[in-house]
Tab-separated table of C-alpha atoms in Angstrom:
chain	number	residue	atom	x	y	z
A	1	THR	CA	-138.818	115.304	-85.993
A	2	ALA	CA	-137.053	112.765	-84.074
A	3	THR	CA	-137.249	112.490	-80.233
A	4	GLU	CA	-134.001	111.978	-78.514
A	5	GLU	CA	-134.389	109.433	-75.781
A	6	TYR	CA	-131.618	108.492	-73.097
A	7	THR	CA	-130.974	105.303	-71.164
A	8	PRO	CA	-131.130	105.181	-67.539
A	9	TYR	CA	-127.798	106.076	-65.542
A	10	SER	CA	-125.357	103.132	-65.158
A	11	GLU	CA	-124.207	102.039	-61.839
A	12	ARG	CA	-121.607	104.412	-59.759
A	13	ILE	CA	-117.997	103.311	-60.201
A	14	GLU	CA	-115.452	104.869	-57.756
A	15	ALA	CA	-112.050	106.111	-59.234
A	16	ASN	CA	-108.847	106.696	-57.328
A	17	LEU	CA	-107.099	109.510	-58.722
A	18	THR	CA	-104.205	109.407	-56.159
A	19	LEU	CA	-100.657	107.639	-57.030
A	20	PRO	CA	-98.508	105.947	-54.477
A	21	PRO	CA	-95.143	107.767	-53.526
A	22	VAL	CA	-92.186	106.524	-55.418
A	23	LYS	CA	-90.185	103.478	-53.594
A	24	PRO	CA	-87.798	105.025	-51.223
A	25	THR	CA	-84.075	104.418	-50.867
A	26	LEU	CA	-82.935	103.868	-47.309
A	27	VAL	CA	-79.408	105.439	-46.429
A	28	LEU	CA	-77.782	104.578	-43.070
A	29	SER	CA	-75.525	106.882	-41.242
A	30	ASP	CA	-73.008	103.927	-40.643
A	31	SER	CA	-72.504	100.432	-41.649
A	32	ILE	CA	-70.828	99.449	-38.253
A	33	ILE	CA	-72.367	101.048	-35.369
A	34	THR	CA	-71.717	100.922	-31.344
A	35	GLU	CA	-74.480	102.992	-29.887
A	36	LYS	CA	-76.851	104.255	-32.399
A	37	ILE	CA	-77.470	104.587	-36.075
A	38	THR	CA	-79.656	107.196	-38.283
A	39	ALA	CA	-81.717	106.046	-41.141
A	40	SER	CA	-82.742	108.631	-43.752
A	41	TRP	CA	-84.541	108.840	-47.033
A	42	VAL	CA	-86.069	111.180	-49.443
A	43	TYR	CA	-89.861	111.096	-50.087
A	44	GLU	CA	-90.833	111.792	-53.677
A	45	SER	CA	-94.621	112.009	-54.238
A	46	GLN	CA	-96.353	111.162	-57.714
A	47	ASP	CA	-99.584	112.959	-56.855
A	48	GLY	CA	-98.425	115.923	-55.076
A	49	SER	CA	-99.230	114.896	-51.557
A	50	GLU	CA	-96.842	115.194	-48.564
A	51	GLN	CA	-95.546	112.465	-46.623
A	52	ALA	CA	-97.735	111.111	-43.722
A	53	PHE	CA	-96.166	108.417	-42.201
A	54	ALA	CA	-93.106	106.262	-42.219
A	55	GLU	CA	-92.405	102.784	-41.092
A	56	ILE	CA	-89.243	101.057	-40.639
A	57	LYS	CA	-88.598	97.313	-39.972
A	58	CYS	CA	-85.662	95.355	-38.849
A	59	ASN	CA	-85.509	91.854	-40.275
A	60	GLY	CA	-89.088	92.111	-41.164
A	61	ASP	CA	-90.284	93.228	-37.843
A	62	VAL	CA	-91.644	97.025	-37.422
A	63	ILE	CA	-89.490	98.843	-35.017
A	64	GLY	CA	-90.178	102.570	-35.482
A	65	HIS	CA	-92.533	104.895	-36.923
A	66	CYS	CA	-92.276	108.724	-37.764
A	67	GLY	CA	-94.650	111.264	-39.156
A	68	SER	CA	-93.514	113.923	-41.831
A	69	GLU	CA	-89.875	113.559	-40.588
A	70	LYS	CA	-87.445	112.146	-43.333
A	71	TYR	CA	-85.076	110.204	-40.710
A	72	ILE	CA	-85.305	108.088	-37.743
A	73	THR	CA	-82.641	107.469	-35.014
A	74	LEU	CA	-82.453	103.885	-33.585
A	75	TYR	CA	-80.724	103.026	-30.278
A	76	THR	CA	-78.964	99.624	-29.865
A	77	ASP	CA	-79.634	99.266	-26.263
A	78	GLU	CA	-83.463	100.065	-26.691
A	79	GLN	CA	-83.627	97.542	-29.777
A	80	GLY	CA	-81.661	94.876	-27.986
A	81	TRP	CA	-79.137	94.690	-30.872
A	82	GLU	CA	-76.170	92.516	-29.889
A	83	ALA	CA	-72.495	93.142	-30.813
A	84	GLY	CA	-71.083	91.020	-33.642
A	85	GLU	CA	-74.489	90.699	-35.089
A	86	GLU	CA	-75.899	91.777	-38.645
A	87	TYR	CA	-79.042	93.437	-39.061
A	88	GLU	CA	-81.273	94.441	-42.215
A	89	LEU	CA	-83.515	97.681	-42.342
A	90	THR	CA	-86.363	98.389	-44.733
A	91	LEU	CA	-88.942	101.309	-45.038
A	92	VAL	CA	-92.315	101.810	-46.166
A	93	VAL	CA	-93.989	105.549	-46.439
A	94	LYS	CA	-97.268	106.593	-46.751
A	95	SER	CA	-98.760	109.895	-48.493
A	96	ALA	CA	-101.118	112.324	-47.119
A	97	SER	CA	-103.590	111.075	-49.766
A	98	GLY	CA	-103.353	107.646	-48.126
A	99	SER	CA	-101.117	105.579	-50.514
A	100	TYR	CA	-98.356	103.232	-49.588
A	101	SER	CA	-95.089	102.986	-51.475
A	102	GLU	CA	-93.325	99.908	-51.898
A	103	GLU	CA	-91.117	98.746	-49.376
A	104	SER	CA	-87.587	99.987	-49.841
A	105	ASP	CA	-84.721	97.703	-50.596
A	106	PRO	CA	-83.012	96.204	-47.481
A	107	VAL	CA	-79.816	97.811	-46.067
A	108	THR	CA	-77.691	95.976	-43.867
A	109	PHE	CA	-75.372	97.151	-40.886
A	110	SER	CA	-73.752	95.324	-38.001
A	111	ILE	CA	-72.846	96.072	-34.245
A	112	ALA	CA	-69.201	96.431	-33.738
A	113	GLU	CA	-67.497	94.070	-31.256
A	114	GLU	CA	-66.602	95.894	-28.033
A	115	VAL	CA	-62.894	96.717	-28.255
A	116	THR	CA	-60.456	95.440	-25.349
A	117	ALA	CA	-56.738	96.283	-24.698
A	118	THR	CA	-54.550	93.544	-23.445
A	119	ILE	CA	-51.028	93.560	-22.399
A	120	THR	CA	-50.029	90.255	-23.749
A	121	ALA	CA	-46.310	90.320	-22.951
A	122	THR	CA	-43.411	92.530	-21.436
A	123	SER	CA	-39.972	92.026	-20.627
A	124	LEU	CA	-40.856	92.483	-16.772
A	125	VAL	CA	-40.035	89.345	-14.658
A	126	GLU	CA	-41.501	88.249	-11.538
A	127	GLU	CA	-39.198	88.954	-8.539
A	128	THR	CA	-39.367	88.547	-4.505
A	129	ILE	CA	-38.559	91.575	-2.738
A	130	THR	CA	-37.578	91.637	0.968
A	131	ASP	CA	-37.840	95.369	2.475
A	132	ASP	CA	-36.013	96.751	5.508
A	133	THR	CA	-38.514	95.489	8.029
A	134	GLY	CA	-38.145	91.783	6.523
A	135	ILE	CA	-41.607	91.767	4.948
A	136	THR	CA	-41.495	89.804	1.355
A	137	ARG	CA	-43.477	90.582	-1.554
A	138	THR	CA	-43.788	89.200	-5.293
A	139	VAL	CA	-43.568	91.898	-7.860
A	140	LYS	CA	-43.302	92.577	-11.405
A	141	ALA	CA	-39.694	93.957	-12.024
A	142	LEU	CA	-37.992	95.927	-14.482
A	143	LYS	CA	-34.184	94.341	-14.458
A	144	ALA	CA	-32.814	96.097	-17.653
A	145	LEU	CA	-33.526	98.143	-20.463
A	146	PRO	CA	-34.916	98.056	-23.109
A	147	LEU	CA	-38.452	97.578	-21.944
A	148	THR	CA	-40.497	95.744	-24.332
A	149	VAL	CA	-44.409	95.730	-24.249
A	150	ASP	CA	-46.878	93.947	-26.499
A	151	VAL	CA	-50.488	94.931	-26.786
A	152	SER	CA	-53.350	93.533	-28.762
A	153	GLY	CA	-56.867	95.253	-29.432
A	154	SER	CA	-56.170	98.116	-31.873
A	155	GLY	CA	-55.767	95.634	-35.159
A	156	GLU	CA	-53.542	96.435	-37.947
A	157	GLY	CA	-55.254	99.881	-38.854
A	158	GLY	CA	-56.065	101.065	-35.434
A	159	ILE	CA	-54.153	103.437	-33.018
A	160	LEU	CA	-52.049	102.246	-30.189
A	161	GLN	CA	-50.766	104.376	-27.524
A	162	VAL	CA	-48.478	103.271	-24.467
A	163	ALA	CA	-47.255	105.430	-21.761
A	164	VAL	CA	-45.153	104.907	-18.753
A	165	GLU	CA	-46.020	106.866	-15.572
A	166	ARG	CA	-44.719	106.983	-12.068
A	167	ALA	CA	-47.130	105.127	-9.519
A	168	GLU	CA	-46.142	106.904	-6.413
A	169	SER	CA	-44.616	110.150	-5.387
A	170	TYR	CA	-40.946	110.330	-3.915
A	171	HIS	CA	-37.960	112.045	-3.636
A	172	ILE	CA	-34.447	111.438	-4.771
A	173	ASP	CA	-31.179	113.138	-4.896
A	174	ARG	CA	-30.036	114.416	-8.381
A	175	PRO	CA	-26.390	114.966	-9.497
A	176	ASP	CA	-27.209	118.706	-10.397
A	177	GLU	CA	-28.735	119.264	-6.884
A	178	SER	CA	-32.007	120.132	-8.122
A	179	ARG	CA	-34.714	119.094	-5.899
A	180	PHE	CA	-36.416	116.341	-7.787
A	181	ASP	CA	-39.754	115.115	-6.449
A	182	GLY	CA	-41.336	112.416	-8.694
A	183	TYR	CA	-44.996	112.755	-8.505
A	184	GLU	CA	-47.626	110.056	-9.185
A	185	GLY	CA	-49.138	110.445	-12.532
A	186	GLU	CA	-46.136	111.943	-14.105
A	187	THR	CA	-45.543	110.616	-17.685
A	188	ILE	CA	-41.901	109.892	-18.438
A	189	PHE	CA	-42.583	107.874	-21.598
A	190	LEU	CA	-45.390	108.061	-24.446
A	191	ILE	CA	-45.485	106.569	-28.069
A	192	ARG	CA	-48.695	106.619	-30.273
A	193	GLN	CA	-48.552	104.362	-33.437
A	194	ILE	CA	-50.802	102.458	-36.064
A	195	GLY	CA	-50.975	98.875	-35.520
A	196	GLU	CA	-49.956	96.360	-32.950
A	197	ASP	CA	-46.092	96.297	-33.561
A	198	GLN	CA	-43.902	95.580	-30.402
A	199	ILE	CA	-42.978	98.601	-28.315
A	200	SER	CA	-39.329	98.854	-27.318
A	201	ILE	CA	-38.168	101.532	-24.847
A	202	THR	CA	-34.753	102.561	-24.317
A	203	GLN	CA	-32.928	104.734	-22.110
A	204	GLU	CA	-32.852	107.472	-24.952
A	205	ASP	CA	-36.741	107.210	-25.018
A	206	LEU	CA	-37.385	108.371	-21.677
A	207	THR	CA	-38.349	112.140	-20.957
A	208	GLY	CA	-37.908	111.290	-17.248
A	209	ALA	CA	-35.952	108.763	-15.224
A	210	LEU	CA	-36.461	105.028	-13.973
A	211	ASP	CA	-35.242	105.241	-10.637
A	212	ASP	CA	-34.247	102.181	-8.813
A	213	GLY	CA	-36.625	100.807	-6.238
A	214	THR	CA	-39.673	103.203	-7.317
A	215	LYS	CA	-42.822	102.105	-8.765
A	216	TYR	CA	-44.359	102.778	-12.214
A	217	ARG	CA	-46.964	101.688	-14.550
A	218	ILE	CA	-47.808	100.926	-18.162
A	219	ILE	CA	-50.942	102.253	-19.460
A	220	ALA	CA	-52.186	100.820	-23.056
A	221	THR	CA	-54.579	102.515	-24.939
A	222	VAL	CA	-55.960	100.968	-28.102
A	223	ILE	CA	-58.569	103.065	-30.609
A	224	ASP	CA	-60.270	101.003	-33.219
A	225	GLY	CA	-61.292	102.205	-36.624
A	226	ILE	CA	-64.607	103.540	-35.478
A	227	GLY	CA	-63.168	105.240	-32.646
A	228	GLN	CA	-63.799	103.029	-29.589
A	229	THR	CA	-61.281	102.868	-27.059
A	230	ALA	CA	-60.138	100.651	-24.361
A	231	THR	CA	-57.124	100.800	-21.665
A	232	ALA	CA	-54.888	98.173	-20.136
A	233	THR	CA	-52.462	98.914	-17.288
A	234	GLU	CA	-49.720	97.010	-15.619
A	235	GLU	CA	-47.809	98.097	-12.611
A	236	PHE	CA	-43.957	97.345	-11.871
A	237	GLU	CA	-41.115	98.116	-9.886
A	238	VAL	CA	-37.345	99.346	-11.012
A	239	HIS	CA	-35.049	96.616	-9.564
A	240	TRP	CA	-31.774	96.956	-11.803
A	241	THR	CA	-29.603	93.900	-12.272
A	242	GLN	CA	-26.597	96.090	-12.693
A	243	LYS	CA	-26.060	98.472	-9.569
A	244	ALA	CA	-23.770	101.454	-9.374
A	245	ILE	CA	-20.684	101.826	-7.711
A	246	ILE	CA	-18.883	104.988	-6.145
A	247	PRO	CA	-16.428	106.002	-8.832
A	248	THR	CA	-12.867	107.833	-8.341
A	249	GLY	CA	-10.921	110.025	-10.353
A	250	THR	CA	-8.508	113.142	-10.727
A	251	ALA	CA	-8.948	116.734	-11.669
A	252	THR	CA	-5.774	118.877	-12.344
A	253	ILE	CA	-5.172	122.375	-13.711
A	254	THR	CA	-2.978	123.173	-16.705
A	255	ASP	CA	-3.177	127.094	-17.578
A	256	THR	CA	-6.811	127.695	-16.356
A	257	VAL	CA	-7.942	124.542	-18.105
A	258	ALA	CA	-9.374	121.279	-16.308
A	259	TYR	CA	-8.126	117.810	-17.240
A	260	ILE	CA	-10.597	115.283	-15.416
A	261	THR	CA	-9.878	111.351	-15.590
A	262	PRO	CA	-12.698	109.281	-14.182
A	263	SER	CA	-12.073	105.686	-12.849
A	264	ALA	CA	-13.829	102.950	-11.434
A	265	GLU	CA	-12.907	99.391	-10.351
A	266	ASN	CA	-14.662	96.950	-12.553
A	267	PRO	CA	-16.828	99.557	-13.998
A	268	GLY	CA	-19.216	96.927	-15.491
A	269	GLN	CA	-20.298	96.535	-19.039
A	270	GLY	CA	-21.694	99.510	-20.811
A	271	ALA	CA	-21.258	101.862	-17.578
A	272	THR	CA	-20.040	105.421	-18.121
A	273	CYS	CA	-19.477	108.595	-15.953
A	274	ASP	CA	-21.221	111.928	-15.959
A	275	ILE	CA	-18.819	114.740	-15.453
A	276	TYR	CA	-20.356	117.838	-13.571
A	277	ARG	CA	-18.703	121.262	-12.948
A	278	LEU	CA	-18.765	122.478	-9.381
A	279	SER	CA	-18.836	126.143	-8.715
A	280	ALA	CA	-20.461	128.692	-6.594
A	281	ASP	CA	-23.669	127.934	-8.425
A	282	LYS	CA	-25.497	124.481	-8.812
A	283	PRO	CA	-23.394	121.689	-10.645
A	284	GLU	CA	-23.514	121.869	-14.342
A	285	LEU	CA	-23.132	118.939	-16.449
A	286	VAL	CA	-19.920	119.584	-18.754
A	287	TYR	CA	-19.665	115.874	-20.381
A	288	PRO	CA	-22.213	112.995	-20.297
A	289	ASN	CA	-21.306	109.365	-20.846
A	290	ALA	CA	-17.628	109.654	-20.367
A	291	GLU	CA	-15.554	106.375	-20.596
A	292	PHE	CA	-13.591	105.270	-17.328
A	293	GLY	CA	-9.928	105.661	-17.747
A	294	SER	CA	-10.016	108.315	-20.555
A	295	THR	CA	-9.219	112.076	-19.843
A	296	TYR	CA	-11.454	115.066	-20.550
A	297	VAL	CA	-11.063	118.656	-20.814
A	298	ASP	CA	-13.261	121.407	-19.377
A	299	PRO	CA	-12.010	124.864	-20.656
A	300	TYR	CA	-13.852	126.743	-18.001
A	301	PRO	CA	-13.151	125.327	-14.543
A	302	ALA	CA	-14.517	127.402	-11.771
A	303	ILE	CA	-11.980	129.505	-9.530
A	304	ASN	CA	-11.536	127.324	-6.415
A	305	GLY	CA	-14.219	124.908	-7.694
A	306	GLY	CA	-14.091	121.311	-8.745
A	307	TYR	CA	-15.781	118.441	-10.271
A	308	ARG	CA	-18.535	115.639	-9.440
A	309	LEU	CA	-18.085	112.216	-11.051
A	310	VAL	CA	-21.409	110.374	-11.477
A	311	TYR	CA	-21.275	106.839	-12.327
A	312	ARG	CA	-24.115	105.636	-14.681
A	313	THR	CA	-24.983	102.106	-15.286
A	314	VAL	CA	-25.947	100.893	-18.711
A	315	ASP	CA	-29.594	101.754	-17.800
A	316	GLY	CA	-29.011	105.164	-16.585
A	317	ASP	CA	-29.045	104.629	-12.780
A	318	TYR	CA	-26.683	106.085	-10.340
A	319	ILE	CA	-27.666	104.614	-7.170
A	320	THR	CA	-25.741	101.936	-5.295
A	321	ASP	CA	-26.664	98.600	-3.854
A	322	ASP	CA	-26.896	100.002	-0.474
A	323	ASN	CA	-29.045	103.052	-1.803
A	324	LYS	CA	-26.512	105.858	-1.867
A	325	PRO	CA	-25.694	108.193	-4.972
A	326	ALA	CA	-23.044	106.817	-6.685
A	327	TRP	CA	-20.873	109.988	-7.153
A	328	THR	CA	-17.689	111.518	-5.960
A	329	ASP	CA	-16.673	115.203	-5.478
A	330	ILE	CA	-13.085	116.425	-6.211
A	331	GLU	CA	-11.310	119.570	-5.855
A	332	THR	CA	-8.856	121.059	-8.476
A	333	GLY	CA	-6.920	123.598	-6.256
A	334	PHE	CA	-7.437	126.309	-9.100
A	335	ASP	CA	-6.672	129.236	-6.803
A	336	HIS	CA	-6.535	132.121	-9.459
A	337	GLN	CA	-6.472	135.829	-8.514
A	338	LYS	CA	-8.101	136.977	-11.786
A	339	ALA	CA	-11.507	137.087	-13.273
A	340	ILE	CA	-11.340	135.404	-16.580
A	341	ILE	CA	-13.552	136.113	-19.859
A	342	ASP	CA	-13.233	133.787	-22.743
A	343	TYR	CA	-14.568	134.764	-25.886
A	344	GLY	CA	-14.020	133.358	-29.469
A	345	ASP	CA	-10.434	132.339	-29.428
A	346	ASP	CA	-9.540	135.388	-27.175
A	347	ARG	CA	-9.198	135.990	-23.516
A	348	VAL	CA	-9.303	138.776	-20.926
A	349	GLU	CA	-8.098	138.557	-17.392
A	350	LEU	CA	-8.897	141.384	-14.947
A	351	TYR	CA	-6.085	142.099	-12.437
A	352	TYR	CA	-6.853	145.180	-10.356
A	353	ASN	CA	-9.923	146.549	-8.255
A	354	VAL	CA	-12.289	144.011	-9.334
A	355	ASP	CA	-15.660	144.417	-7.947
A	356	ALA	CA	-18.668	142.012	-8.989
A	357	SER	CA	-22.308	142.035	-8.057
A	358	HIS	CA	-24.765	139.607	-9.242
A	359	SER	CA	-28.731	139.770	-9.559
A	360	TRP	CA	-31.364	137.093	-10.470
A	361	SER	CA	-34.617	137.891	-12.014
A	362	LYS	CA	-37.741	135.240	-11.927
A	363	ASP	CA	-40.134	134.880	-14.581
A	364	PHE	CA	-43.110	135.770	-12.492
A	365	LYS	CA	-46.499	137.075	-13.002
A	366	GLU	CA	-48.745	138.438	-10.346
A	367	THR	CA	-52.469	138.259	-10.564
A	368	HIS	CA	-54.623	140.524	-8.456
A	369	TYR	CA	-58.652	139.124	-7.602
A	370	LEU	CA	-61.579	141.056	-6.883
A	371	GLY	CA	-61.913	139.127	-3.628
A	372	GLY	CA	-58.416	140.710	-2.495
A	373	SER	CA	-56.185	137.470	-3.053
A	374	ILE	CA	-53.069	137.646	-4.948
A	375	GLN	CA	-51.645	134.719	-6.702
A	376	GLY	CA	-48.521	134.231	-8.464
A	377	ASP	CA	-47.349	132.273	-11.354
A	378	TRP	CA	-43.730	131.259	-12.029
A	379	ASN	CA	-41.997	129.962	-15.169
A	380	ALA	CA	-38.951	127.679	-14.776
A	381	GLY	CA	-36.404	130.020	-16.208
A	382	VAL	CA	-34.394	132.519	-14.134
A	383	SER	CA	-32.504	135.143	-15.700
A	384	ARG	CA	-29.081	136.288	-14.113
A	385	THR	CA	-27.163	139.565	-14.549
A	386	THR	CA	-23.858	140.416	-13.241
A	387	SER	CA	-21.790	143.880	-13.165
A	388	ILE	CA	-18.003	143.781	-12.849
A	389	SER	CA	-15.851	146.865	-12.826
A	390	SER	CA	-12.165	147.052	-13.147
A	391	VAL	CA	-9.274	149.039	-13.940
A	392	VAL	CA	-6.648	148.615	-16.314
A	393	LEU	CA	-2.863	150.317	-16.195
A	394	LYS	CA	-2.207	151.915	-19.485
A	395	PRO	CA	1.257	150.532	-19.715
A	396	LEU	CA	-0.264	147.188	-19.670
A	397	GLU	CA	-2.041	147.386	-22.891
A	398	THR	CA	-3.023	143.698	-23.305
A	399	ALA	CA	-5.992	144.030	-21.136
A	400	SER	CA	-7.132	147.188	-22.547
A	401	VAL	CA	-6.799	145.973	-26.086
A	402	GLY	CA	-8.624	142.713	-25.166
A	403	LEU	CA	-11.500	144.552	-23.580
A	404	ARG	CA	-12.100	146.647	-26.624
A	405	ARG	CA	-12.067	143.509	-28.807
A	406	LEU	CA	-14.434	142.141	-26.216
A	407	ALA	CA	-16.772	145.191	-26.653
A	408	VAL	CA	-17.261	144.491	-30.421
A	409	TYR	CA	-17.409	140.563	-30.174
A	410	THR	CA	-20.978	139.298	-30.908
A	411	GLY	CA	-21.120	135.840	-29.700
A	412	ILE	CA	-21.373	133.708	-26.587
A	413	CYS	CA	-18.741	134.360	-23.846
A	414	ASN	CA	-17.596	132.385	-20.745
A	415	VAL	CA	-17.438	134.388	-17.592
A	416	ARG	CA	-15.438	133.196	-14.332
A	417	THR	CA	-15.652	135.293	-11.233
A	418	LEU	CA	-13.216	135.576	-8.198
A	419	ASP	CA	-16.390	134.315	-6.216
A	420	GLY	CA	-16.393	130.936	-7.903
A	421	SER	CA	-18.893	131.270	-10.936
A	422	SER	CA	-18.626	130.063	-14.153
A	423	PHE	CA	-21.305	130.476	-16.795
A	424	HIS	CA	-21.951	131.659	-20.307
A	425	ALA	CA	-23.122	135.013	-20.957
A	426	ASN	CA	-23.468	138.132	-23.391
A	427	VAL	CA	-21.006	140.942	-22.259
A	428	GLU	CA	-21.447	144.750	-22.951
A	429	VAL	CA	-18.417	146.903	-22.155
A	430	SER	CA	-18.076	150.591	-21.115
A	431	GLU	CA	-15.083	152.473	-20.891
A	432	SER	CA	-14.033	155.574	-18.967
A	433	ASN	CA	-10.664	157.489	-19.285
A	434	PRO	CA	-10.169	160.329	-16.956
A	435	HIS	CA	-9.177	163.759	-18.676
A	436	ASP	CA	-5.746	163.950	-17.068
A	437	ARG	CA	-3.381	162.611	-19.636
A	438	LYS	CA	-1.034	161.726	-16.640
A	439	SER	CA	-3.624	159.171	-15.443
A	440	LEU	CA	-2.195	155.687	-15.537
A	441	ILE	CA	-5.538	153.727	-15.588
A	442	SER	CA	-8.625	153.147	-17.527
A	443	GLU	CA	-11.737	152.210	-16.036
A	444	PHE	CA	-14.138	149.467	-17.472
A	445	SER	CA	-17.430	148.411	-16.464
A	446	LEU	CA	-18.975	145.187	-17.894
A	447	ASN	CA	-22.634	144.394	-17.874
A	448	ILE	CA	-22.932	140.766	-18.230
A	449	THR	CA	-26.359	138.708	-19.096
A	450	ARG	CA	-26.406	134.919	-18.425
A	451	VAL	CA	-27.414	132.586	-21.460
A	452	ASP	CA	-27.502	129.001	-21.753
A	453	ALA	CA	-24.641	127.210	-23.037
A	454	GLU	CA	-24.408	125.945	-26.457
A	455	GLY	CA	-23.938	122.402	-25.941
A	456	TYR	CA	-21.627	120.688	-23.508
A	457	ASP	CA	-18.249	122.476	-22.462
A	458	GLY	CA	-16.393	119.261	-22.068
A	459	MET	CA	-14.516	117.420	-24.596
A	460	PRO	CA	-11.874	114.236	-25.036
A	461	ALA	CA	-8.552	115.717	-24.232
A	462	GLU	CA	-7.379	114.330	-27.601
A	463	LEU	CA	-9.675	116.477	-29.510
A	464	TRP	CA	-8.811	119.547	-27.068
A	465	GLU	CA	-5.263	119.056	-28.215
A	466	GLU	CA	-5.888	118.792	-31.740
A	467	GLU	CA	-8.039	122.204	-31.617
A	468	GLN	CA	-5.376	123.812	-29.762
A	469	ASN	CA	-2.726	122.742	-32.345
A	470	GLY	CA	-4.906	124.061	-34.973
A	471	LEU	CA	-5.055	127.447	-33.636
A	472	GLU	CA	-1.403	127.898	-33.408
């Protein structure tokens, strides 16, 4: 039989059965950054082993490592990256079996230039001001509207916001006699737009007033496409070229209606007059921007009241050159002995035994705290209710019929009381008749709730006459 014979064993050869990870694809959180960037990737194994290590390079230099994490965050200040420069990141991963992947394809990013806001131009002018003590100073002055502002920094697609706010606190008298204290930081103009188009601010754009002699600041804020913000400010004072003057005028009564004619000597281009009704309450604006020399009608003059004529320059100012309010108060001599209620195209006048009482209710909320303190919150609105009682002689049916029509009228009314109030309201009517058929009176009670007027009461006299002729 044959004998099997074997050769000696061969030399030992080592075989590596592991496979390297798949070449990673690097993904960046942003292509343009300011403070930080996050690089992430997906680890794909070819031999079933997990990621053990990752190394990230910038422009060929190793700048970061991580273990099994599949992302790394890099900070611009730590890396020394500079604004306006472009950089390139690559990545290599190592498996737990000890194999390295190929280096990823490079991915580029850049560091954003720092955004800046610059007020490049305005319509302000330099002016030398001398105060009451003789001290002179040079200021940026607003002489007339519109106020124009040019700002750079937002670019075509960025956001530009321009605000005008008060730069000081002060008090100034207002024509409606409201106590107005301008306070520092109060915004009187605000606009937000895309791009760097010029901002032009007119009188109609303001939510407050630009008062002569007071200080303001322009605040320009730009926001670029990646959310960076920057702000620039410029302070100025208002010193109008056109100064207000004290107006004059007349106010006459015809059949419980007031005819008002404002006048002024050389009023100036664009100047107008605001007409306020004076009553037992605060002055009420009944017609704005009236023309000097023209006549206007107020259908509801207050009994024993008058009117305030307020000169307004083209820039809306009403302060004279010697720092006085540019207005004149005139009386009408309207001494009426009846309470008047106008509603729709009808009217009721109350002759006899007229008693009126008024009450005001503030929108107030009281809050109690555990420590024992009590605090209050007030809204600006104040509600007003009025009660009027009167009697009507039955032979005089006009008032009685008018009150019953008023009782079913659903709309705004105007109420003029003997104590000098004139206001708009809702009127509820109650009637009481004695059982004695021989009684010559009917008793009426009116519950009146004040409401805001629907626009201005005043109108040009020509329009008033046309409306009255149309009703005839």
